[in-house]
Each structure stands twice: as C-alpha cells, then as structure tokens.
Amino acid sequence: MIGGPPLEAGEEVLFDHVPAQSAFRRTALILLGATLIPTIVIAALMPDTAWPALPLFVTCVLLMQERVTLGRHRAWVTNKRIIRQGDEDLPLFDVTEAEPERATGSVRLRIAGRRRAVRLAYPADPPALAKAILTARKGDDD
C-alpha cells in the first residue's frame, strides 16, 4: 500500500491521513514529562541505585517502538469506507460519530455495533480529519 490502497469501482480517496511527526513529537514530550514524576520519586527514595533510570528507559523503548511503526497509523478516507493500513476497513455508513480528542490529539470514531471506539492517531489537523470523515459520511447517505 505504498501508493495507496486498492479501490473498488467508483471509489475515490477523499482524504489521505498520513501520521504527522509533529503530533508524534508532542505526544512523546507529554509522555516523557509524565515519566519524570516517577523518576524523581524513585531517585529520592533510592538515590544510590540505578532504579531511577527504569521509568525513562521503559518510556524510551516504547516511544522508539512506536516511532518505528508510525506508518501503521495511516488511513485513507474514501467515499465508501475508511481504509486503515494493516487493519480492517470501516464502511462509512457504520461511522456514527467522528470527533477530535484534545487530550490524545487523535480522532475518535464511533462505529455502529462496536462497544469500543476506533482511533486514528497522530493526525496533523484532527478537526480537518474529523470534518472530512463526517462530510464523506453525509455524501454516503445520499
């Protein structure tokens, strides 16, 4: 899927969601900042050991793994479905809600028949992605 996903007859890509480096960096800084709290607490309790480095080490390993696999968060919004790279397709008529989440910087999709929401992570402009999905959804209703 380097150039794009295989499309069905009459289907066209309306929005190409490529994960943004800036959104990933912002998430990484927030995570590293939150990791400093347990690091400081452990350093105060056990100053002569290597244990204070553990929370930062674990966070860095997780962020490195996420950075290496950042491309898996790519998605294409078409006039019939949302195609997520390496995952199942979501028919547009099943999407009941698409809203940007401020806390995570992602777009949350409510899908009919599912208990859990689907997230599209690291968008450069979450409101624009949510609006593109809702606009495509409205066009699908006609």
Short mmCIF file of N, CA and C in Angstrom, two decimals, residues 12-140:
data_model
loop_
_atom_site.label_atom_id
_atom_site.label_comp_id
_atom_site.label_asym_id
_atom_site.label_seq_id
_atom_site.Cartn_x
_atom_site.Cartn_y
_atom_site.Cartn_z
N GLU A 12 -13.23 6.72 -4.65
CA GLU A 12 -12.11 7.65 -4.76
C GLU A 12 -11.68 8.12 -3.38
N VAL A 13 -10.39 8.38 -3.24
CA VAL A 13 -9.82 8.84 -1.97
C VAL A 13 -10.16 10.31 -1.77
N LEU A 14 -10.81 10.62 -0.64
CA LEU A 14 -11.16 11.99 -0.32
C LEU A 14 -10.15 12.64 0.63
N PHE A 15 -9.53 11.83 1.49
CA PHE A 15 -8.57 12.35 2.47
C PHE A 15 -7.54 11.28 2.75
N ASP A 16 -6.27 11.66 2.66
CA ASP A 16 -5.16 10.74 2.94
C ASP A 16 -4.57 11.13 4.28
N HIS A 17 -4.84 10.32 5.30
CA HIS A 17 -4.33 10.60 6.65
C HIS A 17 -2.95 9.98 6.81
N VAL A 18 -1.94 10.83 6.76
CA VAL A 18 -0.56 10.41 6.98
C VAL A 18 -0.18 10.85 8.38
N PRO A 19 0.28 9.95 9.25
CA PRO A 19 0.64 10.35 10.61
C PRO A 19 1.69 11.46 10.59
N ALA A 20 1.46 12.49 11.39
CA ALA A 20 2.33 13.65 11.41
C ALA A 20 3.43 13.50 12.46
N GLN A 21 4.65 13.83 12.07
CA GLN A 21 5.77 13.80 13.00
C GLN A 21 5.56 14.77 14.16
N SER A 22 4.99 15.93 13.87
CA SER A 22 4.79 16.94 14.93
C SER A 22 3.82 16.42 15.99
N ALA A 23 2.78 15.73 15.58
CA ALA A 23 1.82 15.17 16.53
C ALA A 23 2.49 14.07 17.37
N PHE A 24 3.34 13.26 16.74
CA PHE A 24 4.06 12.23 17.48
C PHE A 24 5.03 12.86 18.48
N ARG A 25 5.73 13.90 18.05
CA ARG A 25 6.68 14.57 18.95
C ARG A 25 5.97 15.16 20.16
N ARG A 26 4.82 15.77 19.94
CA ARG A 26 4.04 16.35 21.04
C ARG A 26 3.64 15.26 22.03
N THR A 27 3.16 14.14 21.52
CA THR A 27 2.79 13.01 22.38
C THR A 27 4.00 12.48 23.14
N ALA A 28 5.14 12.39 22.47
CA ALA A 28 6.35 11.90 23.12
C ALA A 28 6.80 12.84 24.23
N LEU A 29 6.74 14.15 24.00
CA LEU A 29 7.13 15.10 25.04
C LEU A 29 6.22 15.02 26.26
N ILE A 30 4.94 14.86 26.02
CA ILE A 30 3.99 14.73 27.14
C ILE A 30 4.28 13.45 27.92
N LEU A 31 4.52 12.36 27.21
CA LEU A 31 4.82 11.09 27.88
C LEU A 31 6.13 11.16 28.66
N LEU A 32 7.15 11.75 28.07
CA LEU A 32 8.42 11.89 28.79
C LEU A 32 8.28 12.81 30.00
N GLY A 33 7.49 13.88 29.86
CA GLY A 33 7.25 14.76 31.01
C GLY A 33 6.54 14.05 32.14
N ALA A 34 5.56 13.21 31.79
CA ALA A 34 4.83 12.45 32.82
C ALA A 34 5.72 11.40 33.46
N THR A 35 6.71 10.90 32.72
CA THR A 35 7.62 9.89 33.24
C THR A 35 8.61 10.49 34.24
N LEU A 36 8.84 11.78 34.15
CA LEU A 36 9.79 12.41 35.08
C LEU A 36 9.31 12.34 36.52
N ILE A 37 8.01 12.35 36.75
CA ILE A 37 7.48 12.30 38.12
C ILE A 37 7.90 11.00 38.83
N PRO A 38 7.61 9.81 38.28
CA PRO A 38 8.07 8.60 38.98
C PRO A 38 9.60 8.50 39.04
N THR A 39 10.27 9.05 38.04
CA THR A 39 11.74 9.03 38.06
C THR A 39 12.27 9.82 39.24
N ILE A 40 11.71 11.00 39.47
CA ILE A 40 12.14 11.84 40.59
C ILE A 40 11.81 11.19 41.93
N VAL A 41 10.62 10.58 42.02
CA VAL A 41 10.22 9.91 43.26
C VAL A 41 11.16 8.74 43.56
N ILE A 42 11.45 7.93 42.55
CA ILE A 42 12.34 6.79 42.77
C ILE A 42 13.75 7.27 43.10
N ALA A 43 14.20 8.34 42.47
CA ALA A 43 15.53 8.88 42.76
C ALA A 43 15.61 9.40 44.19
N ALA A 44 14.50 9.96 44.70
CA ALA A 44 14.50 10.45 46.08
C ALA A 44 14.49 9.29 47.08
N LEU A 45 13.82 8.20 46.74
CA LEU A 45 13.73 7.06 47.65
C LEU A 45 14.97 6.17 47.59
N MET A 46 15.55 6.03 46.41
CA MET A 46 16.71 5.15 46.23
C MET A 46 17.80 5.88 45.45
N PRO A 47 18.47 6.84 46.07
CA PRO A 47 19.42 7.67 45.32
C PRO A 47 20.69 6.96 44.87
N ASP A 48 21.08 5.91 45.51
CA ASP A 48 22.35 5.26 45.20
C ASP A 48 22.20 4.02 44.31
N THR A 49 21.07 3.91 43.63
CA THR A 49 20.84 2.74 42.77
C THR A 49 20.59 3.21 41.34
N ALA A 50 20.46 2.25 40.46
CA ALA A 50 20.16 2.54 39.06
C ALA A 50 18.65 2.52 38.78
N TRP A 51 17.83 2.24 39.78
CA TRP A 51 16.38 2.14 39.59
C TRP A 51 15.74 3.42 39.06
N PRO A 52 16.21 4.61 39.39
CA PRO A 52 15.56 5.82 38.84
C PRO A 52 15.58 5.89 37.31
N ALA A 53 16.49 5.18 36.68
CA ALA A 53 16.56 5.20 35.21
C ALA A 53 15.51 4.30 34.57
N LEU A 54 14.92 3.39 35.32
CA LEU A 54 13.98 2.41 34.76
C LEU A 54 12.76 3.05 34.08
N PRO A 55 12.03 3.98 34.73
CA PRO A 55 10.87 4.56 34.04
C PRO A 55 11.24 5.26 32.73
N LEU A 56 12.33 5.99 32.72
CA LEU A 56 12.75 6.65 31.48
C LEU A 56 13.18 5.65 30.42
N PHE A 57 13.84 4.57 30.82
CA PHE A 57 14.25 3.55 29.88
C PHE A 57 13.03 2.89 29.23
N VAL A 58 12.04 2.52 30.04
CA VAL A 58 10.83 1.88 29.51
C VAL A 58 10.10 2.83 28.57
N THR A 59 9.97 4.08 28.96
CA THR A 59 9.30 5.06 28.11
C THR A 59 10.04 5.24 26.79
N CYS A 60 11.34 5.33 26.83
CA CYS A 60 12.12 5.49 25.60
C CYS A 60 11.99 4.28 24.68
N VAL A 61 11.98 3.08 25.25
CA VAL A 61 11.81 1.87 24.43
C VAL A 61 10.42 1.87 23.77
N LEU A 62 9.39 2.22 24.52
CA LEU A 62 8.04 2.27 23.95
C LEU A 62 7.93 3.33 22.86
N LEU A 63 8.52 4.49 23.08
CA LEU A 63 8.48 5.55 22.07
C LEU A 63 9.27 5.16 20.82
N MET A 64 10.39 4.49 21.00
CA MET A 64 11.18 4.05 19.85
C MET A 64 10.39 3.03 19.03
N GLN A 65 9.73 2.10 19.71
CA GLN A 65 8.91 1.11 19.00
C GLN A 65 7.78 1.79 18.26
N GLU A 66 7.14 2.75 18.88
CA GLU A 66 6.03 3.47 18.24
C GLU A 66 6.53 4.27 17.04
N ARG A 67 7.69 4.87 17.15
CA ARG A 67 8.25 5.66 16.05
C ARG A 67 8.58 4.77 14.86
N VAL A 68 9.11 3.58 15.13
CA VAL A 68 9.45 2.66 14.06
C VAL A 68 8.20 2.20 13.31
N THR A 69 7.11 2.04 14.02
CA THR A 69 5.86 1.55 13.41
C THR A 69 4.85 2.67 13.17
N LEU A 70 5.32 3.90 13.08
CA LEU A 70 4.42 5.05 12.92
C LEU A 70 3.55 4.94 11.66
N GLY A 71 4.08 4.35 10.61
CA GLY A 71 3.35 4.24 9.36
C GLY A 71 2.09 3.39 9.43
N ARG A 72 1.98 2.54 10.44
CA ARG A 72 0.79 1.68 10.54
C ARG A 72 -0.47 2.48 10.87
N HIS A 73 -0.30 3.74 11.27
CA HIS A 73 -1.45 4.57 11.61
C HIS A 73 -2.03 5.30 10.40
N ARG A 74 -1.52 5.03 9.22
CA ARG A 74 -2.01 5.69 8.02
C ARG A 74 -3.41 5.18 7.68
N ALA A 75 -4.21 6.08 7.15
CA ALA A 75 -5.58 5.71 6.75
C ALA A 75 -6.01 6.55 5.56
N TRP A 76 -6.92 6.01 4.79
CA TRP A 76 -7.48 6.72 3.64
C TRP A 76 -8.99 6.79 3.83
N VAL A 77 -9.54 7.98 3.70
CA VAL A 77 -10.98 8.17 3.76
C VAL A 77 -11.46 8.25 2.31
N THR A 78 -12.31 7.31 1.94
CA THR A 78 -12.86 7.31 0.58
C THR A 78 -14.35 7.66 0.66
N ASN A 79 -14.99 7.67 -0.48
CA ASN A 79 -16.42 7.97 -0.50
C ASN A 79 -17.27 6.78 -0.07
N LYS A 80 -16.65 5.62 0.24
CA LYS A 80 -17.40 4.44 0.67
C LYS A 80 -16.94 3.87 2.01
N ARG A 81 -15.66 4.07 2.35
CA ARG A 81 -15.13 3.43 3.55
C ARG A 81 -13.89 4.17 4.05
N ILE A 82 -13.44 3.78 5.24
CA ILE A 82 -12.17 4.24 5.79
C ILE A 82 -11.25 3.03 5.77
N ILE A 83 -10.15 3.16 5.05
CA ILE A 83 -9.20 2.07 4.91
C ILE A 83 -8.02 2.36 5.83
N ARG A 84 -7.83 1.50 6.83
CA ARG A 84 -6.69 1.67 7.75
C ARG A 84 -5.60 0.70 7.35
N GLN A 85 -4.38 1.20 7.26
CA GLN A 85 -3.26 0.36 6.83
C GLN A 85 -3.03 -0.77 7.81
N GLY A 86 -3.02 -1.98 7.29
CA GLY A 86 -2.75 -3.14 8.11
C GLY A 86 -3.91 -3.53 9.01
N ASP A 87 -5.09 -3.00 8.79
CA ASP A 87 -6.23 -3.31 9.64
C ASP A 87 -7.48 -3.42 8.76
N GLU A 88 -8.59 -3.71 9.39
CA GLU A 88 -9.83 -3.87 8.64
C GLU A 88 -10.36 -2.54 8.13
N ASP A 89 -11.15 -2.61 7.08
CA ASP A 89 -11.80 -1.42 6.53
C ASP A 89 -13.06 -1.13 7.33
N LEU A 90 -13.39 0.16 7.44
CA LEU A 90 -14.60 0.58 8.15
C LEU A 90 -15.56 1.19 7.15
N PRO A 91 -16.71 0.57 6.89
CA PRO A 91 -17.68 1.18 5.98
C PRO A 91 -18.16 2.52 6.53
N LEU A 92 -18.30 3.51 5.66
CA LEU A 92 -18.70 4.84 6.12
C LEU A 92 -20.09 4.85 6.74
N PHE A 93 -20.99 4.01 6.24
CA PHE A 93 -22.35 4.02 6.80
C PHE A 93 -22.38 3.50 8.24
N ASP A 94 -21.29 2.83 8.70
CA ASP A 94 -21.21 2.36 10.09
C ASP A 94 -20.68 3.42 11.05
N VAL A 95 -20.05 4.47 10.52
CA VAL A 95 -19.48 5.52 11.36
C VAL A 95 -20.61 6.42 11.83
N THR A 96 -20.82 6.46 13.15
CA THR A 96 -21.90 7.29 13.69
C THR A 96 -21.40 8.63 14.22
N GLU A 97 -20.10 8.69 14.54
CA GLU A 97 -19.55 9.92 15.12
C GLU A 97 -18.05 9.96 14.84
N ALA A 98 -17.55 11.15 14.52
CA ALA A 98 -16.11 11.37 14.36
C ALA A 98 -15.79 12.69 15.03
N GLU A 99 -15.01 12.63 16.08
CA GLU A 99 -14.69 13.86 16.79
C GLU A 99 -13.23 13.88 17.22
N PRO A 100 -12.59 15.03 17.10
CA PRO A 100 -11.20 15.14 17.55
C PRO A 100 -11.13 15.10 19.07
N GLU A 101 -10.12 14.45 19.58
CA GLU A 101 -9.91 14.39 21.03
C GLU A 101 -8.76 15.29 21.39
N ARG A 102 -9.01 16.19 22.27
CA ARG A 102 -7.98 17.14 22.67
C ARG A 102 -6.87 16.49 23.47
N ALA A 103 -7.23 15.62 24.38
CA ALA A 103 -6.24 15.04 25.28
C ALA A 103 -5.21 14.18 24.55
N THR A 104 -5.66 13.39 23.58
CA THR A 104 -4.74 12.49 22.88
C THR A 104 -4.30 13.02 21.53
N GLY A 105 -4.96 14.03 21.01
CA GLY A 105 -4.60 14.55 19.70
C GLY A 105 -4.98 13.62 18.57
N SER A 106 -5.92 12.73 18.82
CA SER A 106 -6.36 11.78 17.80
C SER A 106 -7.80 12.09 17.41
N VAL A 107 -8.33 11.30 16.49
CA VAL A 107 -9.73 11.40 16.10
C VAL A 107 -10.41 10.11 16.51
N ARG A 108 -11.48 10.24 17.29
CA ARG A 108 -12.21 9.07 17.77
C ARG A 108 -13.41 8.83 16.86
N LEU A 109 -13.54 7.60 16.41
CA LEU A 109 -14.66 7.20 15.56
C LEU A 109 -15.55 6.24 16.33
N ARG A 110 -16.81 6.57 16.42
CA ARG A 110 -17.80 5.64 16.98
C ARG A 110 -18.36 4.84 15.82
N ILE A 111 -18.34 3.53 15.98
CA ILE A 111 -18.78 2.63 14.93
C ILE A 111 -20.02 1.89 15.42
N ALA A 112 -21.06 1.86 14.60
CA ALA A 112 -22.29 1.15 14.95
C ALA A 112 -21.98 -0.32 15.16
N GLY A 113 -22.48 -0.88 16.26
CA GLY A 113 -22.29 -2.29 16.55
C GLY A 113 -21.00 -2.61 17.30
N ARG A 114 -20.22 -1.60 17.65
CA ARG A 114 -18.99 -1.83 18.40
C ARG A 114 -19.05 -1.12 19.73
N ARG A 115 -18.54 -1.77 20.75
CA ARG A 115 -18.52 -1.16 22.08
C ARG A 115 -17.40 -0.14 22.19
N ARG A 116 -16.27 -0.44 21.60
CA ARG A 116 -15.10 0.45 21.72
C ARG A 116 -14.97 1.34 20.48
N ALA A 117 -14.51 2.54 20.74
CA ALA A 117 -14.29 3.48 19.64
C ALA A 117 -12.98 3.12 18.92
N VAL A 118 -12.89 3.53 17.67
CA VAL A 118 -11.68 3.35 16.87
C VAL A 118 -10.98 4.70 16.84
N ARG A 119 -9.67 4.70 16.99
CA ARG A 119 -8.91 5.95 16.98
C ARG A 119 -8.01 6.02 15.75
N LEU A 120 -7.96 7.20 15.15
CA LEU A 120 -6.99 7.49 14.11
C LEU A 120 -5.95 8.39 14.77
N ALA A 121 -4.73 7.88 14.93
CA ALA A 121 -3.71 8.56 15.72
C ALA A 121 -2.82 9.46 14.88
N TYR A 122 -2.27 10.46 15.54
CA TYR A 122 -1.27 11.39 15.01
C TYR A 122 -1.70 12.17 13.77
N PRO A 123 -2.94 12.66 13.70
CA PRO A 123 -3.28 13.50 12.55
C PRO A 123 -2.64 14.88 12.69
N ALA A 124 -2.25 15.46 11.56
CA ALA A 124 -1.67 16.80 11.58
C ALA A 124 -2.73 17.82 12.00
N ASP A 125 -3.95 17.62 11.55
CA ASP A 125 -5.06 18.53 11.87
C ASP A 125 -6.29 17.69 12.23
N PRO A 126 -6.46 17.33 13.52
CA PRO A 126 -7.58 16.47 13.90
C PRO A 126 -8.96 17.00 13.49
N PRO A 127 -9.27 18.31 13.67
CA PRO A 127 -10.58 18.78 13.23
C PRO A 127 -10.82 18.61 11.73
N ALA A 128 -9.79 18.80 10.92
CA ALA A 128 -9.94 18.64 9.47
C ALA A 128 -10.21 17.18 9.11
N LEU A 129 -9.53 16.25 9.77
CA LEU A 129 -9.76 14.83 9.52
C LEU A 129 -11.18 14.43 9.93
N ALA A 130 -11.61 14.89 11.10
CA ALA A 130 -12.98 14.57 11.56
C ALA A 130 -14.01 15.16 10.61
N LYS A 131 -13.78 16.38 10.14
CA LYS A 131 -14.71 17.03 9.21
C LYS A 131 -14.75 16.29 7.88
N ALA A 132 -13.59 15.83 7.39
CA ALA A 132 -13.55 15.08 6.14
C ALA A 132 -14.34 13.77 6.26
N ILE A 133 -14.23 13.11 7.40
CA ILE A 133 -14.96 11.85 7.60
C ILE A 133 -16.46 12.12 7.65
N LEU A 134 -16.86 13.16 8.40
CA LEU A 134 -18.29 13.47 8.50
C LEU A 134 -18.85 13.96 7.16
N THR A 135 -18.07 14.70 6.40
CA THR A 135 -18.52 15.15 5.09
C THR A 135 -18.68 13.97 4.14
N ALA A 136 -17.71 13.04 4.15
CA ALA A 136 -17.82 11.84 3.33
C ALA A 136 -19.01 11.00 3.76
N ARG A 137 -19.27 10.96 5.06
CA ARG A 137 -20.40 10.21 5.60
C ARG A 137 -21.72 10.78 5.12
N LYS A 138 -21.82 12.10 5.13
CA LYS A 138 -23.05 12.75 4.65
C LYS A 138 -23.26 12.50 3.16
N GLY A 139 -22.16 12.50 2.41
CA GLY A 139 -22.25 12.20 0.99
C GLY A 139 -22.64 10.75 0.74
N ASP A 140 -22.30 9.86 1.68
CA ASP A 140 -22.64 8.45 1.57
C ASP A 140 -24.12 8.23 1.82
#
